[in-house]
Amino acid sequence: MDFDTCRLVAESWADSADCPFRLLFADEAEKTLFFSAPRNESVSFYVVCPDYLKNMKKTKGKFGVEGVPRGDNLFLWDVKLTNIDPKCPLGKDLQQYAKQHQEEPVIKMEMKFPPDYPMAPPFVRVLKPRFKFLTGHVTIGGSICMEMLTRSGWRPTNDIESILVQIRAEILSDNNARLDKNPNWEYTESEAKTAFHRMVNRYGWE
């Protein structure tokens, strides 16, 4: 998706009745789209979507991460963590899970951007497969246990690809990371948020 196409998609979405945002302008030099929320003029954010998409396409699979917007929604991304070593316990679980359920041996995730991104972090959660209880830095609800994804540890300079690479590394850093292979249903957003807030309170993060 080039910058002009991305801008057209953003303009179309911003003009829809259910969109709370308003496209302010497109900076072609910086490849940046600027939005504001008319319901709350203090809320503004920018989405550097074209460059991110270009980089993700260029390095697709190279770092074991893939991510694309869901349909024409630039604020909701579908993510895959790929190329997990089939010799490690988690990799073996993934291979068995994929064979059993006829799916890809990948970890499917969702990344949702808040209205004040990049000043606030995206909400990232595993969709499926489900992990065994408290392994892989994945909460019981599927959210990711990383201070970087909270307001306490977030930095506006973080970009999408680096976030995903760090999440992948964090999951794989736990040698005890395993899958709960029997159920084949997704974590819900509700249980992910509940577990996330419980984690934030537990560690004293914001």
Short mmCIF file of C-alpha atoms in Angstrom, two decimals:
data_model
loop_
_atom_site.label_atom_id
_atom_site.label_comp_id
_atom_site.label_asym_id
_atom_site.label_seq_id
_atom_site.Cartn_x
_atom_site.Cartn_y
_atom_site.Cartn_z
CA MET A 1 0.00 0.00 0.00
CA ASP A 2 1.65 3.27 -1.13
CA PHE A 3 1.16 6.63 0.58
CA ASP A 4 -1.56 7.87 -1.80
CA THR A 5 -3.57 4.68 -1.40
CA CYS A 6 -3.17 4.82 2.37
CA ARG A 7 -4.37 8.42 2.36
CA LEU A 8 -7.45 7.53 0.29
CA VAL A 9 -8.32 4.72 2.70
CA ALA A 10 -7.88 7.06 5.67
CA GLU A 11 -9.99 9.79 4.04
CA SER A 12 -12.76 7.33 3.26
CA TRP A 13 -12.79 5.99 6.81
CA ALA A 14 -12.60 9.47 8.37
CA ASP A 15 -15.65 10.54 6.33
CA SER A 16 -17.77 7.63 7.54
CA ALA A 17 -20.51 8.33 10.08
CA ASP A 18 -19.12 6.01 12.76
CA CYS A 19 -15.58 7.42 12.69
CA PRO A 20 -14.76 9.59 15.75
CA PHE A 21 -11.70 11.09 14.05
CA ARG A 22 -11.04 13.77 11.50
CA LEU A 23 -8.17 13.75 9.00
CA LEU A 24 -6.28 17.03 9.43
CA PHE A 25 -3.69 16.77 6.68
CA ALA A 26 -1.26 14.44 4.96
CA ASP A 27 2.44 15.26 5.11
CA GLU A 28 3.80 13.73 1.90
CA ALA A 29 7.41 14.60 2.73
CA GLU A 30 7.26 12.71 6.03
CA LYS A 31 4.79 10.10 4.77
CA THR A 32 2.60 10.87 7.76
CA LEU A 33 -1.16 11.17 8.22
CA PHE A 34 -2.35 13.49 10.99
CA PHE A 35 -5.73 13.01 12.65
CA SER A 36 -7.68 14.67 15.45
CA ALA A 37 -10.74 13.66 17.42
CA PRO A 38 -13.44 16.36 17.20
CA ARG A 39 -15.21 15.03 20.30
CA ASN A 40 -12.11 15.83 22.33
CA GLU A 41 -9.85 18.42 20.75
CA SER A 42 -7.09 17.63 23.26
CA VAL A 43 -6.73 14.18 21.75
CA SER A 44 -4.54 13.92 18.68
CA PHE A 45 -2.28 11.33 17.19
CA TYR A 46 -0.49 10.43 14.00
CA VAL A 47 -0.12 7.19 12.15
CA VAL A 48 3.00 6.64 10.09
CA CYS A 49 1.31 3.81 8.29
CA PRO A 50 2.80 3.82 4.77
CA ASP A 51 6.43 3.57 5.88
CA TYR A 52 5.56 0.88 8.41
CA LEU A 53 3.74 -1.15 5.78
CA LYS A 54 6.60 -0.69 3.34
CA ASN A 55 9.16 -1.85 5.90
CA MET A 56 7.03 -4.78 7.02
CA LYS A 57 6.59 -5.88 3.42
CA LYS A 58 10.30 -5.50 2.70
CA THR A 59 11.33 -7.54 5.74
CA LYS A 60 8.35 -9.92 5.75
CA GLY A 61 9.30 -12.99 7.72
CA LYS A 62 12.92 -11.88 8.15
CA PHE A 63 12.54 -11.21 11.86
CA GLY A 64 9.79 -13.74 12.46
CA VAL A 65 7.01 -11.15 12.50
CA GLU A 66 4.28 -10.19 10.04
CA GLY A 67 1.69 -7.47 10.51
CA VAL A 68 -0.95 -5.78 8.36
CA PRO A 69 -4.00 -3.58 9.01
CA ARG A 70 -7.27 -5.48 9.22
CA GLY A 71 -9.11 -4.51 6.08
CA ASP A 72 -9.16 -0.72 5.75
CA ASN A 73 -8.86 -0.13 9.51
CA LEU A 74 -5.41 1.38 10.02
CA PHE A 75 -5.80 1.25 13.79
CA LEU A 76 -6.31 -2.49 14.12
CA TRP A 77 -3.59 -4.87 12.94
CA ASP A 78 -3.46 -8.63 12.51
CA VAL A 79 -0.08 -9.99 13.51
CA LYS A 80 1.70 -13.32 13.14
CA LEU A 81 4.80 -14.50 14.98
CA THR A 82 6.50 -16.94 12.64
CA ASN A 83 9.62 -19.09 12.18
CA ILE A 84 9.62 -20.42 15.72
CA ASP A 85 12.26 -23.13 16.06
CA PRO A 86 10.42 -26.48 15.72
CA LYS A 87 13.05 -28.07 17.98
CA CYS A 88 12.22 -25.95 21.04
CA PRO A 89 9.29 -26.98 23.30
CA LEU A 90 7.06 -24.11 22.10
CA GLY A 91 7.94 -24.83 18.47
CA LYS A 92 7.09 -28.50 18.91
CA ASP A 93 3.77 -27.53 20.45
CA LEU A 94 3.05 -25.22 17.52
CA GLN A 95 3.80 -27.93 14.97
CA GLN A 96 1.54 -30.38 16.79
CA TYR A 97 -1.20 -27.75 17.17
CA ALA A 98 -1.02 -26.83 13.48
CA LYS A 99 -1.27 -30.46 12.41
CA GLN A 100 -4.14 -31.19 14.78
CA HIS A 101 -6.21 -28.16 13.79
CA GLN A 102 -5.00 -27.76 10.19
CA GLU A 103 -3.64 -24.28 10.78
CA GLU A 104 -0.36 -22.46 10.30
CA PRO A 105 2.35 -23.07 12.94
CA VAL A 106 2.25 -19.41 13.97
CA ILE A 107 1.12 -17.34 16.94
CA LYS A 108 -1.75 -15.10 15.87
CA MET A 109 -2.05 -11.75 17.61
CA GLU A 110 -3.94 -8.47 17.46
CA MET A 111 -2.53 -4.96 17.86
CA LYS A 112 -4.97 -2.12 18.54
CA PHE A 113 -3.85 1.52 18.53
CA PRO A 114 -5.42 4.04 20.95
CA PRO A 115 -6.58 7.54 19.89
CA ASP A 116 -3.51 9.14 21.50
CA TYR A 117 -0.96 6.87 19.81
CA PRO A 118 2.03 7.26 19.67
CA MET A 119 1.93 9.01 23.04
CA ALA A 120 0.30 5.88 24.47
CA PRO A 121 1.09 2.23 23.67
CA PRO A 122 -0.97 -0.07 21.49
CA PHE A 123 -2.86 -2.90 23.15
CA VAL A 124 -1.32 -6.17 22.02
CA ARG A 125 -2.79 -9.57 22.73
CA VAL A 126 -2.55 -13.17 21.59
CA LEU A 127 -5.59 -14.45 19.72
CA LYS A 128 -4.55 -18.09 19.49
CA PRO A 129 -3.24 -20.66 20.22
CA ARG A 130 -3.78 -20.42 23.95
CA PHE A 131 -0.71 -20.64 26.18
CA LYS A 132 -0.32 -22.75 29.28
CA PHE A 133 -0.94 -20.80 32.46
CA LEU A 134 1.63 -18.03 33.00
CA THR A 135 4.16 -19.14 30.40
CA GLY A 136 5.74 -17.19 27.55
CA HIS A 137 5.07 -13.87 29.32
CA VAL A 138 1.44 -14.27 28.20
CA THR A 139 -1.21 -13.56 30.84
CA ILE A 140 -4.09 -15.90 31.56
CA GLY A 141 -6.23 -13.67 29.31
CA GLY A 142 -3.80 -13.51 26.39
CA SER A 143 -2.32 -10.04 26.92
CA ILE A 144 1.46 -9.59 26.97
CA CYS A 145 3.33 -9.10 30.24
CA MET A 146 5.81 -6.40 29.25
CA GLU A 147 6.32 -3.00 30.88
CA MET A 148 7.09 -1.61 27.43
CA LEU A 149 3.40 -2.03 26.56
CA THR A 150 2.22 0.03 29.55
CA ARG A 151 2.26 3.79 30.00
CA SER A 152 5.10 3.34 32.50
CA GLY A 153 7.48 1.78 30.00
CA TRP A 154 6.20 3.08 26.68
CA ARG A 155 8.29 5.36 24.45
CA PRO A 156 6.64 7.28 21.56
CA THR A 157 9.69 6.52 19.41
CA ASN A 158 8.88 2.80 19.39
CA ASP A 159 7.83 1.65 15.94
CA ILE A 160 5.52 -1.20 15.04
CA GLU A 161 8.14 -3.61 13.77
CA SER A 162 10.47 -3.16 16.74
CA ILE A 163 7.53 -3.68 19.11
CA LEU A 164 6.63 -6.98 17.46
CA VAL A 165 10.25 -8.16 17.35
CA GLN A 166 10.62 -7.44 21.07
CA ILE A 167 7.37 -9.22 21.89
CA ARG A 168 8.50 -12.28 19.93
CA ALA A 169 11.86 -12.26 21.72
CA GLU A 170 10.15 -11.93 25.11
CA ILE A 171 7.88 -14.90 24.46
CA LEU A 172 10.76 -17.06 23.24
CA SER A 173 12.98 -16.02 26.16
CA ASP A 174 10.86 -18.21 28.44
CA ASN A 175 12.14 -21.76 28.03
CA ASN A 176 9.00 -22.97 29.77
CA ALA A 177 6.66 -21.38 27.22
CA ARG A 178 4.14 -24.01 26.14
CA LEU A 179 0.74 -24.17 24.51
CA ASP A 180 -2.54 -25.33 25.96
CA LYS A 181 -3.10 -27.54 22.93
CA ASN A 182 -6.56 -28.92 23.59
CA PRO A 183 -8.83 -25.85 23.25
CA ASN A 184 -8.90 -24.20 19.85
CA TRP A 185 -10.75 -20.99 20.63
CA GLU A 186 -9.40 -17.47 20.75
CA TYR A 187 -8.74 -15.39 23.82
CA THR A 188 -11.43 -12.70 24.03
CA GLU A 189 -10.58 -9.02 24.20
CA SER A 190 -12.46 -8.76 27.49
CA GLU A 191 -10.39 -11.43 29.26
CA ALA A 192 -7.20 -9.98 27.77
CA LYS A 193 -7.95 -6.51 29.16
CA THR A 194 -8.94 -7.87 32.55
CA ALA A 195 -5.69 -9.82 32.83
CA PHE A 196 -3.69 -6.83 31.56
CA HIS A 197 -5.08 -4.46 34.20
CA ARG A 198 -4.53 -7.08 36.90
CA MET A 199 -0.89 -7.39 35.79
CA VAL A 200 -0.39 -3.61 35.74
CA ASN A 201 -1.74 -3.31 39.29
CA ARG A 202 0.37 -6.22 40.49
CA TYR A 203 3.65 -4.69 39.33
CA GLY A 204 2.75 -1.10 40.15
CA TRP A 205 2.87 0.00 36.52
CA GLU A 206 0.55 2.52 34.90
#
